[in-house]
Tab-separated table of C-alpha atoms and ligand atoms in Angstrom:
chain	number	residue	atom	x	y	z
A	1	MET	CA	5.172	13.796	35.876
A	2	ILE	CA	5.279	11.782	32.564
A	3	GLN	CA	2.735	13.008	29.603
A	4	ILE	CA	1.419	10.501	27.023
A	5	ALA	CA	-0.786	10.506	24.640
A	6	VAL	CA	-3.362	7.922	23.222
A	7	MET	CA	-3.871	7.823	19.203
A	8	GLY	CA	-7.304	6.268	18.717
A	9	TYR	CA	-9.998	6.569	21.000
A	10	GLY	CA	-11.831	3.334	19.945
A	11	THR	CA	-12.414	0.239	21.730
A	12	VAL	CA	-8.628	-0.691	22.813
A	13	GLY	CA	-7.827	3.378	23.236
A	14	SER	CA	-10.816	4.152	25.692
A	15	GLY	CA	-9.752	1.113	27.692
A	16	VAL	CA	-6.128	2.513	28.259
A	17	VAL	CA	-7.998	5.687	29.180
A	18	GLU	CA	-9.770	3.588	31.803
A	19	VAL	CA	-7.211	1.060	32.675
A	20	ILE	CA	-4.625	4.191	33.648
A	21	GLU	CA	-7.877	6.258	35.354
A	22	LYS	CA	-8.783	2.966	37.521
A	23	ASN	CA	-5.348	1.766	38.374
A	24	LYS	CA	-3.508	5.215	38.843
A	25	GLU	CA	-2.538	4.556	41.836
A	26	GLU	CA	-0.825	1.180	40.963
A	27	ILE	CA	0.484	2.217	37.645
A	28	ASN	CA	1.689	5.387	38.734
A	29	LYS	CA	3.910	3.415	41.564
A	30	LYS	CA	5.313	1.064	39.067
A	31	SER	CA	6.259	3.745	36.971
A	32	GLY	CA	8.174	5.351	39.458
A	33	GLU	CA	6.720	8.887	38.248
A	34	ALA	CA	2.908	9.724	37.561
A	35	ILE	CA	1.261	9.158	34.474
A	36	ASN	CA	-0.573	11.928	32.734
A	37	ILE	CA	-2.736	11.509	29.316
A	38	LYS	CA	-2.094	14.630	28.014
A	39	TYR	CA	-3.886	14.380	24.456
A	40	ILE	CA	-6.290	11.525	22.904
A	41	LEU	CA	-6.111	11.713	19.067
A	42	ASP	CA	-9.398	10.776	17.100
A	43	LEU	CA	-10.896	12.197	14.176
A	44	ARG	CA	-14.331	12.337	16.140
A	45	ASP	CA	-15.612	14.559	18.835
A	46	PHE	CA	-16.485	13.016	22.209
A	47	PRO	CA	-19.123	15.579	23.969
A	48	GLY	CA	-20.006	14.708	27.052
A	49	ASP	CA	-17.106	12.342	27.666
A	50	PRO	CA	-14.874	12.941	30.941
A	51	TYR	CA	-11.791	13.354	28.841
A	52	ALA	CA	-13.564	15.284	25.752
A	53	ASP	CA	-11.551	18.246	26.756
A	54	LYS	CA	-7.922	15.978	25.676
A	55	VAL	CA	-9.102	14.949	22.467
A	56	VAL	CA	-7.200	16.494	19.720
A	57	HIS	CA	-7.973	16.004	15.631
A	58	ASP	CA	-4.435	16.660	14.430
A	59	VAL	CA	-1.551	14.529	14.969
A	60	GLU	CA	0.860	17.761	14.708
A	61	GLN	CA	0.269	18.760	18.179
A	62	ILE	CA	1.258	15.451	20.000
A	63	LEU	CA	4.328	15.255	17.684
A	64	ASN	CA	5.417	18.621	18.072
A	65	ASP	CA	4.689	18.798	21.901
A	66	PRO	CA	8.619	18.109	23.661
A	67	GLU	CA	6.734	17.403	26.896
A	68	VAL	CA	5.060	13.909	25.646
A	69	LYS	CA	7.453	10.991	26.032
A	70	ILE	CA	5.168	8.177	25.347
A	71	ILE	CA	2.368	7.377	22.918
A	72	CYS	CA	-0.208	4.335	22.757
A	73	GLU	CA	-0.884	3.666	19.157
A	74	THR	CA	-4.269	2.121	19.279
A	75	MET	CA	-5.869	3.261	15.784
A	76	GLY	CA	-5.414	-0.426	14.181
A	77	GLY	CA	-3.966	-0.858	10.437
A	78	LEU	CA	-1.329	0.588	8.494
A	79	LYS	CA	-2.108	3.921	7.225
A	80	PRO	CA	-1.627	6.358	8.971
A	81	ALA	CA	-0.819	4.355	12.073
A	82	TYR	CA	2.894	3.527	10.558
A	83	ASP	CA	3.505	7.435	9.511
A	84	PHE	CA	2.606	8.546	12.820
A	85	THR	CA	4.615	5.751	14.769
A	86	LYS	CA	7.710	6.114	12.626
A	87	ARG	CA	7.707	10.140	13.138
A	88	ALA	CA	7.273	9.649	16.743
A	89	LEU	CA	10.195	7.246	17.364
A	90	LEU	CA	12.078	9.756	15.138
A	91	LEU	CA	11.447	12.317	17.575
A	92	GLY	CA	12.682	9.954	20.554
A	93	LYS	CA	9.033	9.607	22.114
A	94	SER	CA	8.311	5.576	22.580
A	95	VAL	CA	4.999	4.528	21.128
A	96	CYS	CA	3.184	1.238	22.738
A	97	THR	CA	0.769	-0.611	20.139
A	98	SER	CA	-1.693	-3.465	19.865
A	99	ASN	CA	-1.907	-2.898	16.231
A	100	LYS	CA	-0.480	-6.691	14.976
A	101	GLU	CA	-0.717	-5.719	11.564
A	102	LEU	CA	1.660	-2.909	11.738
A	103	VAL	CA	3.754	-5.016	14.281
A	104	ALA	CA	3.898	-7.747	11.538
A	105	VAL	CA	4.702	-5.680	8.610
A	106	HIS	CA	7.134	-2.940	9.949
A	107	GLY	CA	8.125	-4.387	13.277
A	108	PRO	CA	11.927	-4.613	12.854
A	109	GLU	CA	12.314	-1.177	11.171
A	110	LEU	CA	10.116	0.460	13.802
A	111	ILE	CA	12.285	-0.935	16.864
A	112	GLN	CA	15.655	0.028	14.786
A	113	ILE	CA	14.401	3.562	14.381
A	114	ALA	CA	13.610	3.518	18.096
A	115	HIS	CA	16.735	2.309	19.471
A	116	GLU	CA	18.769	4.772	17.344
A	117	ASN	CA	16.519	7.371	18.744
A	118	LYS	CA	16.889	6.230	22.329
A	119	CYS	CA	13.105	5.548	22.970
A	120	ASN	CA	11.175	2.074	22.183
A	121	TYR	CA	8.526	0.669	20.327
A	122	LEU	CA	6.535	-2.111	22.846
A	123	PHE	CA	3.840	-4.202	21.183
A	124	GLU	CA	2.755	-6.817	24.043
A	125	ALA	CA	-0.775	-5.908	22.956
A	126	SER	CA	-0.226	-7.326	19.403
A	127	VAL	CA	-0.419	-10.875	20.158
A	128	GLY	CA	-2.454	-12.513	22.370
A	129	GLY	CA	-4.425	-9.496	24.163
A	130	GLY	CA	-3.897	-9.141	27.529
A	131	ILE	CA	-1.659	-12.166	28.073
A	132	PRO	CA	2.031	-11.755	28.688
A	133	ILE	CA	4.043	-13.284	25.843
A	134	ILE	CA	6.031	-10.955	24.409
A	135	ARG	CA	7.778	-9.725	27.613
A	136	PRO	CA	8.634	-13.348	28.331
A	137	LEU	CA	10.070	-14.028	25.400
A	138	ASN	CA	11.743	-10.606	25.605
A	139	TYR	CA	13.083	-10.547	29.189
A	140	SER	CA	12.402	-14.123	31.053
A	141	LEU	CA	13.286	-16.779	28.940
A	142	THR	CA	16.636	-15.137	27.721
A	143	ALA	CA	18.898	-17.962	29.055
A	144	GLU	CA	16.565	-20.347	26.713
A	145	LYS	CA	17.074	-21.326	23.025
A	146	ILE	CA	13.606	-21.223	22.027
A	147	ASP	CA	12.843	-23.982	19.477
A	148	ALA	CA	9.294	-24.257	19.538
A	149	ILE	CA	6.018	-22.039	20.041
A	150	THR	CA	2.535	-23.387	19.761
A	151	GLY	CA	-0.771	-21.108	20.305
A	152	ILE	CA	-4.258	-21.010	19.725
A	153	LEU	CA	-3.905	-16.953	19.151
A	154	ASN	CA	-7.418	-16.369	17.925
A	155	GLY	CA	-10.594	-16.059	20.226
A	156	THR	CA	-13.185	-16.135	17.690
A	157	THR	CA	-12.460	-19.035	15.792
A	158	ASN	CA	-11.222	-20.842	19.166
A	159	TYR	CA	-15.025	-20.203	20.352
A	160	ILE	CA	-16.908	-21.041	17.087
A	161	LEU	CA	-14.920	-24.534	17.532
A	162	SER	CA	-15.706	-24.852	20.567
A	163	LYS	CA	-19.123	-24.435	20.428
A	164	MET	CA	-19.184	-26.669	17.322
A	165	GLU	CA	-17.856	-29.339	19.998
A	166	LYS	CA	-19.819	-28.717	22.776
A	167	GLU	CA	-23.150	-28.231	20.339
A	168	GLY	CA	-22.657	-30.854	17.452
A	169	ALA	CA	-23.397	-27.995	15.449
A	170	ASP	CA	-21.722	-27.087	12.032
A	171	PHE	CA	-19.303	-24.235	11.160
A	172	ASP	CA	-22.146	-21.866	9.188
A	173	ASP	CA	-24.879	-21.716	12.115
A	174	VAL	CA	-21.912	-21.225	14.853
A	175	LEU	CA	-20.541	-18.124	12.875
A	176	LYS	CA	-23.907	-16.873	12.196
A	177	GLU	CA	-24.906	-17.119	16.103
A	178	ALA	CA	-21.726	-15.379	16.766
A	179	GLN	CA	-21.956	-12.578	14.307
A	180	GLU	CA	-25.210	-11.942	16.120
A	181	LYS	CA	-24.176	-12.012	19.359
A	182	GLY	CA	-21.076	-9.766	18.419
A	183	TYR	CA	-18.381	-12.234	18.767
A	184	ALA	CA	-17.266	-12.703	15.350
A	185	GLU	CA	-17.005	-9.568	13.213
A	186	LYS	CA	-19.471	-8.901	10.377
A	187	ASN	CA	-16.557	-9.364	7.750
A	188	PRO	CA	-14.986	-12.530	9.824
A	189	GLU	CA	-12.328	-13.476	7.190
A	190	ALA	CA	-9.266	-12.589	9.083
A	191	ASP	CA	-10.290	-14.674	11.809
A	192	VAL	CA	-11.678	-17.394	10.417
A	193	GLU	CA	-9.131	-17.558	7.399
A	194	GLY	CA	-6.524	-18.008	9.791
A	195	TYR	CA	-5.231	-14.354	8.552
A	196	ASP	CA	-5.086	-12.739	11.973
A	197	ALA	CA	-3.505	-15.879	14.101
A	198	CYS	CA	-0.867	-15.907	10.672
A	199	ARG	CA	0.483	-12.530	11.654
A	200	LYS	CA	0.409	-12.906	15.027
A	201	ILE	CA	2.871	-15.981	15.132
A	202	ALA	CA	4.859	-13.984	12.280
A	203	ILE	CA	5.438	-11.781	15.472
A	204	LEU	CA	6.010	-14.764	17.714
A	205	SER	CA	8.116	-16.282	15.261
A	206	SER	CA	10.639	-13.381	14.611
A	207	LEU	CA	11.021	-13.152	18.485
A	208	MET	CA	12.194	-16.777	18.280
A	209	CYS	CA	14.458	-16.608	15.595
A	210	GLY	CA	15.917	-12.922	16.272
A	211	LYS	CA	15.153	-12.015	12.667
A	212	ASN	CA	12.292	-11.028	10.622
A	213	VAL	CA	9.606	-13.838	9.602
A	214	LYS	CA	7.387	-12.629	6.958
A	215	TYR	CA	3.726	-13.431	7.531
A	216	GLN	CA	3.556	-13.750	3.862
A	217	ASP	CA	5.511	-17.014	3.862
A	218	ILE	CA	3.292	-18.880	6.814
A	219	TYR	CA	1.323	-21.682	5.357
A	220	THR	CA	-2.009	-20.401	6.345
A	221	GLU	CA	-5.173	-22.595	6.669
A	222	GLY	CA	-8.566	-21.343	8.397
A	223	ILE	CA	-11.341	-23.386	10.131
A	224	THR	CA	-13.974	-22.995	7.070
A	225	GLN	CA	-13.682	-26.464	5.901
A	226	ILE	CA	-14.161	-27.910	9.516
A	227	THR	CA	-17.451	-29.938	9.974
A	228	ALA	CA	-20.042	-31.064	12.146
A	229	VAL	CA	-18.572	-34.706	11.476
A	230	ASP	CA	-15.530	-34.033	12.158
A	231	PHE	CA	-16.062	-33.288	15.543
A	232	ILE	CA	-17.879	-36.650	15.511
A	233	TYR	CA	-14.604	-38.373	14.805
A	234	ALA	CA	-12.581	-36.379	16.900
A	235	LYS	CA	-14.672	-37.228	19.761
A	236	ALA	CA	-14.344	-41.078	18.830
A	237	MET	CA	-10.808	-40.776	18.875
A	238	GLY	CA	-10.902	-38.974	22.173
A	239	LYS	CA	-9.234	-35.469	20.734
A	240	THR	CA	-10.642	-32.158	19.599
A	241	ILE	CA	-9.726	-29.598	16.933
A	242	LYS	CA	-8.058	-26.494	17.514
A	243	LEU	CA	-6.578	-23.998	15.088
A	244	LEU	CA	-2.894	-23.605	16.023
A	245	ALA	CA	-0.316	-21.292	14.916
A	246	GLN	CA	3.283	-22.790	15.413
A	247	SER	CA	6.779	-22.215	14.707
A	248	LYS	CA	9.511	-24.709	14.889
A	249	GLU	CA	13.009	-24.809	14.798
A	250	GLU	CA	14.679	-28.129	13.765
A	251	GLU	CA	18.555	-28.344	13.374
A	252	GLY	CA	18.869	-24.674	11.954
A	253	ALA	CA	15.701	-24.986	9.469
A	254	PHE	CA	12.561	-22.873	10.510
A	255	PHE	CA	9.188	-24.071	10.322
A	256	ALA	CA	6.014	-21.897	10.579
A	257	MET	CA	1.975	-22.905	9.794
A	258	VAL	CA	-1.288	-22.078	10.714
A	259	ALA	CA	-3.986	-24.880	10.509
A	260	PRO	CA	-6.529	-26.806	11.942
A	261	PHE	CA	-5.369	-29.848	14.324
A	262	MET	CA	-6.558	-32.499	15.974
A	263	ILE	CA	-5.075	-32.615	19.382
A	264	GLY	CA	-5.313	-35.178	22.069
A	265	ARG	CA	-7.246	-34.322	25.417
A	266	GLU	CA	-3.420	-34.594	27.285
A	267	HIS	CA	-2.601	-32.066	24.987
A	268	PRO	CA	-2.213	-28.593	27.559
A	269	LEU	CA	-4.459	-26.644	24.268
A	270	SER	CA	-6.759	-29.033	24.160
A	271	MET	CA	-8.201	-27.437	27.600
A	272	VAL	CA	-8.435	-23.976	25.609
A	273	ASN	CA	-12.056	-23.237	25.112
A	274	ASP	CA	-13.953	-20.218	24.003
A	275	VAL	CA	-12.755	-17.052	23.609
A	276	PHE	CA	-9.680	-17.884	25.432
A	277	ASN	CA	-6.293	-18.083	23.777
A	278	ALA	CA	-2.918	-19.566	25.042
A	279	VAL	CA	0.583	-20.058	23.752
A	280	CYS	CA	2.966	-22.866	24.733
A	281	VAL	CA	6.509	-22.228	24.290
A	282	HIS	CA	9.474	-24.844	24.518
A	283	GLY	CA	13.274	-23.793	25.602
A	284	ASN	CA	15.702	-26.374	25.031
A	285	MET	CA	16.506	-25.985	29.418
A	286	LEU	CA	13.137	-25.243	30.600
A	287	GLY	CA	11.121	-27.204	28.652
A	288	GLU	CA	7.447	-26.526	28.265
A	289	SER	CA	5.933	-23.264	29.482
A	290	MET	CA	2.208	-21.995	29.448
A	291	TYR	CA	0.589	-18.356	28.809
A	292	TYR	CA	-2.902	-18.317	29.405
A	293	GLY	CA	-5.712	-16.024	29.047
A	294	ARG	CA	-8.060	-13.359	27.451
A	295	GLY	CA	-6.530	-12.978	23.584
A	296	ALA	CA	-8.910	-9.844	22.947
A	297	GLY	CA	-11.289	-7.662	24.509
A	298	LYS	CA	-11.278	-3.949	25.708
A	299	LEU	CA	-9.372	-4.098	29.140
A	300	PRO	CA	-7.252	-7.060	28.881
A	301	THR	CA	-5.853	-5.441	25.665
A	302	ALA	CA	-5.562	-2.141	26.732
A	303	SER	CA	-4.015	-3.705	30.090
A	304	ALA	CA	-1.326	-5.062	27.821
A	305	VAL	CA	-0.682	-1.814	26.408
A	306	VAL	CA	-0.211	0.150	29.459
A	307	SER	CA	2.296	-2.462	30.730
A	308	ASP	CA	4.511	-1.049	27.978
A	309	VAL	CA	3.831	2.274	28.972
A	310	VAL	CA	4.969	1.457	32.650
A	311	ASP	CA	7.737	-0.217	31.200
A	312	CYS	CA	8.571	2.621	28.450
A	313	ALA	CA	8.495	5.272	31.822
A	314	ARG	CA	10.739	3.252	33.524
A	315	HIS	CA	13.470	3.515	30.528
A	316	ILE	CA	12.882	6.926	29.516
A	317	GLY	CA	16.564	8.155	27.339
A	318	LYS	CA	16.932	3.901	27.801
A	319	VAL	CA	16.502	1.132	25.068
A	320	ILE	CA	14.926	-1.820	25.926
A	321	MET	CA	16.302	-4.576	24.067
A	322	CYS	CA	14.821	-6.524	21.858
A	323	PHE	CA	16.085	-8.883	19.297
A	324	TRP	CA	14.257	-8.897	16.123
A	325	ASP	CA	16.297	-7.834	12.931
A	326	GLN	CA	15.580	-6.780	9.785
A	327	GLY	CA	17.190	-9.661	7.840
A	328	ASP	CA	14.286	-12.016	6.365
A	329	VAL	CA	14.483	-15.603	7.848
A	330	THR	CA	14.087	-18.306	4.973
A	331	LEU	CA	11.142	-20.807	6.227
A	332	THR	CA	11.263	-24.623	5.280
A	333	GLY	CA	8.247	-25.237	3.208
A	334	ILE	CA	5.947	-27.296	4.546
A	335	GLU	CA	5.739	-29.952	2.357
A	336	GLN	CA	8.532	-31.430	4.253
A	337	ALA	CA	6.933	-31.515	7.571
A	338	SER	CA	6.442	-35.040	8.928
A	339	ARG	CA	2.954	-35.901	10.656
A	340	ARG	CA	0.240	-38.031	10.841
A	341	PHE	CA	-3.183	-37.266	8.767
A	342	PHE	CA	-6.599	-38.001	9.799
A	343	VAL	CA	-8.282	-38.590	6.552
A	344	ARG	CA	-12.261	-39.119	5.745
A	345	VAL	CA	-13.014	-41.114	2.483
A	346	ALA	CA	-15.991	-41.965	0.649
A	347	GLY	CA	-17.018	-45.471	1.502
A	348	GLU	CA	-16.307	-46.777	-1.913
A	349	ASN	CA	-13.087	-45.608	-1.855
A	350	GLU	CA	-12.050	-47.630	0.804
A	351	ARG	CA	-10.080	-50.229	-0.868
A	352	LYS	CA	-8.104	-47.749	-2.987
A	353	ALA	CA	-7.143	-45.931	0.315
A	354	MET	CA	-5.476	-49.282	1.675
A	355	GLU	CA	-3.547	-50.019	-1.435
A	356	THR	CA	-2.435	-46.380	-1.047
A	357	PHE	CA	-1.869	-45.439	2.343
A	358	GLN	CA	-1.331	-49.032	3.443
A	359	SER	CA	-0.447	-49.149	7.003
A	360	ILE	CA	-3.361	-46.830	8.375
A	361	HIS	CA	-5.367	-46.706	12.046
A	362	VAL	CA	-8.898	-47.194	11.305
A	363	VAL	CA	-11.125	-45.050	13.025
A	364	GLU	CA	-14.565	-46.507	14.204
A	365	ALA	CA	-17.052	-43.601	14.555
A	366	ASP	CA	-20.360	-44.718	12.689
A	367	VAL	CA	-20.525	-41.937	9.880
A	368	PRO	CA	-22.594	-43.750	7.215
A	369	GLY	CA	-21.228	-43.982	3.651
A	370	GLU	CA	-17.898	-43.252	5.119
A	371	PHE	CA	-14.642	-44.752	5.961
A	372	ALA	CA	-11.836	-42.797	8.183
A	373	PHE	CA	-8.634	-43.728	9.313
A	374	VAL	CA	-5.073	-42.076	10.957
A	375	THR	CA	-2.070	-42.543	8.556
A	376	GLU	CA	1.404	-43.325	9.536
A	377	LEU	CA	3.953	-40.458	10.049
A	378	MET	CA	4.593	-39.072	6.569
A	379	THR	CA	5.453	-35.579	5.088
A	380	GLU	CA	2.962	-33.411	4.129
A	381	LYS	CA	4.381	-34.020	0.300
A	382	GLU	CA	4.030	-37.673	0.530
A	383	PHE	CA	0.386	-37.452	2.139
A	384	ASN	CA	-0.647	-35.097	-1.017
A	385	GLU	CA	0.313	-37.356	-3.909
A	386	LYS	CA	-1.436	-40.037	-1.930
A	387	ALA	CA	-4.491	-38.295	-1.387
A	388	GLU	CA	-4.968	-37.357	-4.802
A	389	LYS	CA	-4.411	-40.892	-5.739
A	390	THR	CA	-7.353	-41.800	-3.786
A	391	GLY	CA	-9.385	-39.068	-3.808
A	392	ILE	CA	-10.335	-38.084	-0.049
A	393	ILE	CA	-13.238	-36.091	1.245
A	394	SER	CA	-10.974	-33.668	3.539
A	395	ARG	CA	-8.201	-34.236	6.094
A	396	ILE	CA	-6.978	-32.780	9.575
A	397	ARG	CA	-3.418	-32.981	10.442
A	398	ILE	CA	-2.781	-34.508	13.907
A	399	GLU	CA	-0.391	-32.757	16.459
B	401	HSE	N1	-9.957	-10.767	16.071
B	401	HSE	C1	-9.117	-10.972	16.973
B	401	HSE	C2	-9.225	-12.744	17.566
B	401	HSE	C3	-8.811	-10.083	18.245
B	401	HSE	O1	-10.406	-13.377	17.898
B	401	HSE	O2	-8.829	-12.889	18.689
B	401	HSE	C4	-7.731	-10.032	18.680
B	401	HSE	O3	-6.716	-10.073	18.085
């Protein structure tokens, strides 16, 4: 029997307990040994909970118990999760986490400590919730040179954008409704400003490069400036608007960014709606592959944590390879990236826009008082210079 502990009995932690209980037979069979939850760490008590007798308040009880071989860290945040995780790994206890913040900030260090202590730090649930994406990158696509990852990595913003498109509604109204229904956090900043997607693409980019991509270096734009009018234009162009998190390697240079993009109906990510997430991975032999599913939620996320527990159970005393070194990657600034841009200007600026941008494709959408167009391919730097000269209402990048 393998003894495990769950640190943090909130949404994901209680989901982990539920998954292990409900799928006991499957999980034990696949682990090769029975998995038993010996402790649940939380500050609170849970009277009446079927697992109340397993709840402990002192982490030392878990760390000092040599029987505990695997820990699920479902606390979230950096403190005290970082300290608890590091200490557990130094004691040779594997840690499985859903904590994207901790993985994005301390991932390579914790992986190295794990490996030095013949245990593992696994984080399938940190990106894309229940979607298997970390394991495919680490295990399944090992014959590939991965040169691009593009994903919809945040369920809240995808829900908001899908609803804006469907209902012709504005951002603020949809956000308010999403908050009332509990789909969006009371403080939605991390989601709507793209910070959550930024941490997730930092993790995926690091696995793509094999070195550390710092989330602070990733250019990040959220969806707060997207309006109902943008969707009128998108529809007229046969496109939709999605918050994409991207990472690309071109001739040894690495780019990463998070921003809203207009994408065509033929793009596989255009079909990903509501709270769903998806990740497209491009490999030099395989070409495009796509991973789709529920990117958040108690049971999908818990299922990913438990899949890591099974992996750790199968590899007690052995290291599961993960190529994410501590050296930082220098990202190439997005100013050099070339793309087309969808641009809106006030009607009276039409001539100026035509003179400045020269070769453009006009977008007809019957929006009074405005002139809208798509530029030729140009770098972000060129675009910014021309946009400043013209004076624009807004722009959305085109994928
Ligand atoms: N707030 C995140 C989302 C939850 O909306 O996708 C999963 O990390």
